PDB file of C-alpha atoms in Angstrom:
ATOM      1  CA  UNK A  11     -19.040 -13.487   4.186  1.00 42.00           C
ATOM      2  CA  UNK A  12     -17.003 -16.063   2.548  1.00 44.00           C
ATOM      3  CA  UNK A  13     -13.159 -15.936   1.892  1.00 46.00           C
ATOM      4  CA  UNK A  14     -13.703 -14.399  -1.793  1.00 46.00           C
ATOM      5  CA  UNK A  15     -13.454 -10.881  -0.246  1.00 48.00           C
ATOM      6  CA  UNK A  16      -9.920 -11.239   1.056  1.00 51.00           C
ATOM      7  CA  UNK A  17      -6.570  -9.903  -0.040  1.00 55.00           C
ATOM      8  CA  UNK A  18      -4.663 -12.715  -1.818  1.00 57.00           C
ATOM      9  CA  UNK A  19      -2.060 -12.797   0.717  1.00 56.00           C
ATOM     10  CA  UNK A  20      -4.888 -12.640   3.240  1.00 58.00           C
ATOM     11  CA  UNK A  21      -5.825 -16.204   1.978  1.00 50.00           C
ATOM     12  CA  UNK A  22      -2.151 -17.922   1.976  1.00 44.00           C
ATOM     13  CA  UNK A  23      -2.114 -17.117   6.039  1.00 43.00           C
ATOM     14  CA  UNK A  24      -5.127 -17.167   7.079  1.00 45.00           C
ATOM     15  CA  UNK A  25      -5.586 -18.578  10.775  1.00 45.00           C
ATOM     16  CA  UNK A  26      -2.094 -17.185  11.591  1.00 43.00           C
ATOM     17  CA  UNK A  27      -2.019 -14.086  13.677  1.00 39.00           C
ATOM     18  CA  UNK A  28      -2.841 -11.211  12.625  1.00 40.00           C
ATOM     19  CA  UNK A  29       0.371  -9.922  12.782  1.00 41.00           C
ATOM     20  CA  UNK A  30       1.689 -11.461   9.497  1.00 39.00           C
ATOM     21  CA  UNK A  31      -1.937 -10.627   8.094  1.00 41.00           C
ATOM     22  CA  UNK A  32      -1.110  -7.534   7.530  1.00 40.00           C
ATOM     23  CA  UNK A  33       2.456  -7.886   5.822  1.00 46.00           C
ATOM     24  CA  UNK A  34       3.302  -7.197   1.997  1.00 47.00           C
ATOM     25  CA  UNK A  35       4.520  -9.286   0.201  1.00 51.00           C
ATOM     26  CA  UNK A  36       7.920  -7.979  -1.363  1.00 58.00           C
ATOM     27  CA  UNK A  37       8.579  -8.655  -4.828  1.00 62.00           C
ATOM     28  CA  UNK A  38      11.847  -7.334  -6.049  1.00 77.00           C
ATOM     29  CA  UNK A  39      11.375  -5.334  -9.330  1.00 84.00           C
ATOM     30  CA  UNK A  40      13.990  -5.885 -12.259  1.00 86.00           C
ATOM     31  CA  UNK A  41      16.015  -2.047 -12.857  1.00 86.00           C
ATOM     32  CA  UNK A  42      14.922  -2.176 -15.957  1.00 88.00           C
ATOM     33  CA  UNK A  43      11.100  -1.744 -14.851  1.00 88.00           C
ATOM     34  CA  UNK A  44      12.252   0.778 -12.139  1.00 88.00           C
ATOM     35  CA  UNK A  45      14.140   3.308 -14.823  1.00 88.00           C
ATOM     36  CA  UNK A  46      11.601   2.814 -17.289  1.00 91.00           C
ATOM     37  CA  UNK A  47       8.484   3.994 -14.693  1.00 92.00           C
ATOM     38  CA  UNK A  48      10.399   6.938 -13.250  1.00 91.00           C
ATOM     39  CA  UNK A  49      11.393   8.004 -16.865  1.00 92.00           C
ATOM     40  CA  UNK A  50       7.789   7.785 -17.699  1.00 93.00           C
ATOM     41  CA  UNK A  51       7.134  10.278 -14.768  1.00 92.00           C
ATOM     42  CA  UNK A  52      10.148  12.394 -16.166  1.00 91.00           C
ATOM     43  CA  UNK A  53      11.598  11.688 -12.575  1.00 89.00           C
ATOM     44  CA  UNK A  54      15.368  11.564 -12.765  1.00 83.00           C
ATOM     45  CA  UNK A  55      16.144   8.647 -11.038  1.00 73.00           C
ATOM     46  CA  UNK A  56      19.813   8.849  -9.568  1.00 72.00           C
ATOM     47  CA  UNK A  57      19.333   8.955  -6.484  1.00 67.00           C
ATOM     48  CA  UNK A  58      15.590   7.852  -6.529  1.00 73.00           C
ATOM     49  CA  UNK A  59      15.388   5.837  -3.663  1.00 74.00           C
ATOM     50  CA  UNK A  60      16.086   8.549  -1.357  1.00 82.00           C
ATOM     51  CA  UNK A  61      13.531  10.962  -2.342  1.00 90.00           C
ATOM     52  CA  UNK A  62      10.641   8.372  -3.869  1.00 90.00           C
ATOM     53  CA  UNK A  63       9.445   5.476  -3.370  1.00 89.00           C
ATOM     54  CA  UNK A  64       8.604   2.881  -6.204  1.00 90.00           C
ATOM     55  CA  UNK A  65       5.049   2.469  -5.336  1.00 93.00           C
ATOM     56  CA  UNK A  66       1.865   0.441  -6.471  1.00 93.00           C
ATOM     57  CA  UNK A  67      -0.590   2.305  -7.004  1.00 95.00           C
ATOM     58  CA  UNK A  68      -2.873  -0.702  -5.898  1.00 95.00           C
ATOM     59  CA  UNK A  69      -0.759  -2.471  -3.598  1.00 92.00           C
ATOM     60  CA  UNK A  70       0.108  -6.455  -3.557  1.00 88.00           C
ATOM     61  CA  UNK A  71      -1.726  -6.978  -0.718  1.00 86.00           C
ATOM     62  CA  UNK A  72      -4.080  -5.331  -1.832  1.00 90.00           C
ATOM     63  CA  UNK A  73      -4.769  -7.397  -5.175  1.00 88.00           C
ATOM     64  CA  UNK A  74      -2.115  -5.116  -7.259  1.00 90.00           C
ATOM     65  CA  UNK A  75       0.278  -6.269  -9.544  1.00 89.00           C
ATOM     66  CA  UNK A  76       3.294  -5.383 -10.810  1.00 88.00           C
ATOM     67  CA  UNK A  77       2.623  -4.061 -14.487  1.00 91.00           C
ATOM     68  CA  UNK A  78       4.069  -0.558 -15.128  1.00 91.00           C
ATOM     69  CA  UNK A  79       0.462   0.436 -15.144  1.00 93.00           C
ATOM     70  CA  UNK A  80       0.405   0.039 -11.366  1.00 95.00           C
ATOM     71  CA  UNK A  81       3.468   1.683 -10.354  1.00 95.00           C
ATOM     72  CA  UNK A  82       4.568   5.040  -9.731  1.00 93.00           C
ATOM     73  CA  UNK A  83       7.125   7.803  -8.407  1.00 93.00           C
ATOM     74  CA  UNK A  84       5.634   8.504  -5.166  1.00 92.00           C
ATOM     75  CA  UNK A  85       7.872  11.053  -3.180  1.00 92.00           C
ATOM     76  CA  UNK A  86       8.435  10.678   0.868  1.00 92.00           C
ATOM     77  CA  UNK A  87       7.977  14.415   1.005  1.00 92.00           C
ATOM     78  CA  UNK A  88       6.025  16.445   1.519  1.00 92.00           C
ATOM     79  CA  UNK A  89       3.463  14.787   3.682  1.00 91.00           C
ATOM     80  CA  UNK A  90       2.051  12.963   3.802  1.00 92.00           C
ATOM     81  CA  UNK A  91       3.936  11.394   1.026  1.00 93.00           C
ATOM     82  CA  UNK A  92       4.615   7.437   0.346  1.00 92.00           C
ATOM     83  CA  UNK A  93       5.689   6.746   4.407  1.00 91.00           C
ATOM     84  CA  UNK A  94       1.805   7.568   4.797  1.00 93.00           C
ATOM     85  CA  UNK A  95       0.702   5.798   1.954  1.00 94.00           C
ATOM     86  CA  UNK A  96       1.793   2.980   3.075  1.00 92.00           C
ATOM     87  CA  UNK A  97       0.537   2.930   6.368  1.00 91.00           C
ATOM     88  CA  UNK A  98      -2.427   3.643   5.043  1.00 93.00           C
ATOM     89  CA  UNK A  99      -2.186   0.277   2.732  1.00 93.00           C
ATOM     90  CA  UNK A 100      -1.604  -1.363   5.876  1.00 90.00           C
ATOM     91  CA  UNK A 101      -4.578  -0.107   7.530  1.00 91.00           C
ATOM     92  CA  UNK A 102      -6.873  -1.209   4.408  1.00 92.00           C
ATOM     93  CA  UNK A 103      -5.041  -4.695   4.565  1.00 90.00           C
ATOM     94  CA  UNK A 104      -5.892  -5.054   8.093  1.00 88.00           C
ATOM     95  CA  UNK A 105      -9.729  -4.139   7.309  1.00 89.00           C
ATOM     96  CA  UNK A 106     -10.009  -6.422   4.589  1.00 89.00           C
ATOM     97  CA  UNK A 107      -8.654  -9.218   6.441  1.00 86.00           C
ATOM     98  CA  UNK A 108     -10.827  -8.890   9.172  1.00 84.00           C
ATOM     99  CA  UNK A 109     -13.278  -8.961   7.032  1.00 85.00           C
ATOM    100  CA  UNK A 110     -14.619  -5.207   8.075  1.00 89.00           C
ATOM    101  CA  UNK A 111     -14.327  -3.952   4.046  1.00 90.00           C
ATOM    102  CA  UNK A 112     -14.337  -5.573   1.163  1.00 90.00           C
ATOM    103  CA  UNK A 113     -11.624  -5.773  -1.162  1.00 90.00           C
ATOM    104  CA  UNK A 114     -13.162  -3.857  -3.980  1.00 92.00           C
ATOM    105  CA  UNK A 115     -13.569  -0.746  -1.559  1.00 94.00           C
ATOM    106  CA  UNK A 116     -10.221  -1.105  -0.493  1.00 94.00           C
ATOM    107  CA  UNK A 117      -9.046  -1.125  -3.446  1.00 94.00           C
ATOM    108  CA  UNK A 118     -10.896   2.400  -4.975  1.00 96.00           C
ATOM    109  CA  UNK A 119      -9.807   4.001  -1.834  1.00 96.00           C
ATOM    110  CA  UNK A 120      -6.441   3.061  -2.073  1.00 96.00           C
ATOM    111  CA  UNK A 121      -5.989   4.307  -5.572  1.00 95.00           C
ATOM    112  CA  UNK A 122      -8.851   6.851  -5.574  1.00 95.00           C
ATOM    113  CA  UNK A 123      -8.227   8.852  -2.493  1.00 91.00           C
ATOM    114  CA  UNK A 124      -6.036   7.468  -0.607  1.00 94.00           C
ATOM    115  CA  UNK A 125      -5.069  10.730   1.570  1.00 93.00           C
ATOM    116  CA  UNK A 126      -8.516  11.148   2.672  1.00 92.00           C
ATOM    117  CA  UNK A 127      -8.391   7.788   4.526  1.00 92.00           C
ATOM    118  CA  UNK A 128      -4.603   9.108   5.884  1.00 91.00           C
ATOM    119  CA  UNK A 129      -6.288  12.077   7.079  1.00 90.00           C
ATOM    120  CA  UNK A 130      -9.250  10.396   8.935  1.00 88.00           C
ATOM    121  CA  UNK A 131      -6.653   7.544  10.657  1.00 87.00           C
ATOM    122  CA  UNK A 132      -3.878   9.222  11.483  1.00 84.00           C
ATOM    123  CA  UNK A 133      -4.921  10.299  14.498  1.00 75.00           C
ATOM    124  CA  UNK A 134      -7.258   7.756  15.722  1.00 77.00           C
ATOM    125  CA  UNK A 135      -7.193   5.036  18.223  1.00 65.00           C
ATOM    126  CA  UNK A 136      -7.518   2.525  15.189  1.00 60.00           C
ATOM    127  CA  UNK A 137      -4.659   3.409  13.434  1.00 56.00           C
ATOM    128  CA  UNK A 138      -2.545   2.612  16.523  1.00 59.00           C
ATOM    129  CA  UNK A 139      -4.195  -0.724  16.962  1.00 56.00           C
ATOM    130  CA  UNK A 140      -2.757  -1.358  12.859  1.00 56.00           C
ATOM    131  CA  UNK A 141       0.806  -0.133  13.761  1.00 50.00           C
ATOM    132  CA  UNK A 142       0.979  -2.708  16.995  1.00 50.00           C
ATOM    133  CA  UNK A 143       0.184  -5.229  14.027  1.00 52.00           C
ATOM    134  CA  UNK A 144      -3.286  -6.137  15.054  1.00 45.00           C
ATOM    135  CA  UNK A 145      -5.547  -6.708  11.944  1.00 45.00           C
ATOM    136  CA  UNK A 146      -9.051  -4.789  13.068  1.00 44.00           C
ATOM    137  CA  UNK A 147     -12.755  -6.257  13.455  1.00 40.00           C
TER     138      UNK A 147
END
């Protein structure tokens, strides 16, 4: 499999550990955007970042971009809520790094159904080996 499947930040790093393979990259959004997405969502945002999260609906890593098309109010609660999400974006990173999924499926499950792939790693041996910060095989 060639490096065409990877994440884009998987291909700026590669070789490195796998620790910073699975790392965002954080990309501070101008107010402006932020208001204008949670207004969109009818989501009065004055205190916003306590109760949601700004998200990407397909994340950075993830091939995502920043166009209001991609982002979203996604609340912390109730679970799982954006915490989970993005542990589960971490998790998808990790498999497309290591080259166990390809991009494209990471990316429909991610924006698809992303719960479904909380449900089935949040309790598994695998999703412990992602939080230490070890990209899977």
């Amino acid at each position: 499999m060639g490096r065409s499947h990877l994440a884009p930040c998987c291909l700026s790093i590669a070789g490195r550990s796998a620790r910073l393979a699975i790392r965002r990259p954080y990309v501070a959004l101008p107010e402006r955007v932020r208001r204008e997405v949670f207004a969109s969502y009818r989501v009065a945002c004055d205190h916003c970042g306590a109760v949601y999260e700004l998200d990407h609906l397909v994340p950075l890593c993830l091939g995502g971009s920043n166009q209001a098309a991609n982002l979203w109010p996604q609340a912390y609660a109730p679970r799982p809520g954006a915490t989970e999400k993005d542990r589960v974006e971490r998790y998808l990173h990790a498999r497309v790094c290591s080259g166990a999924m390809e991009l494209v499926e990471a990316q429909r499950l991610i924006a698809s159904d992303w719960r479904s792939v909380w449900v089935r790693i949040a309790s598994s041996a695998a999703w412990k080996v992602v939080v230490a910060g070890v990209a899977l095989r």
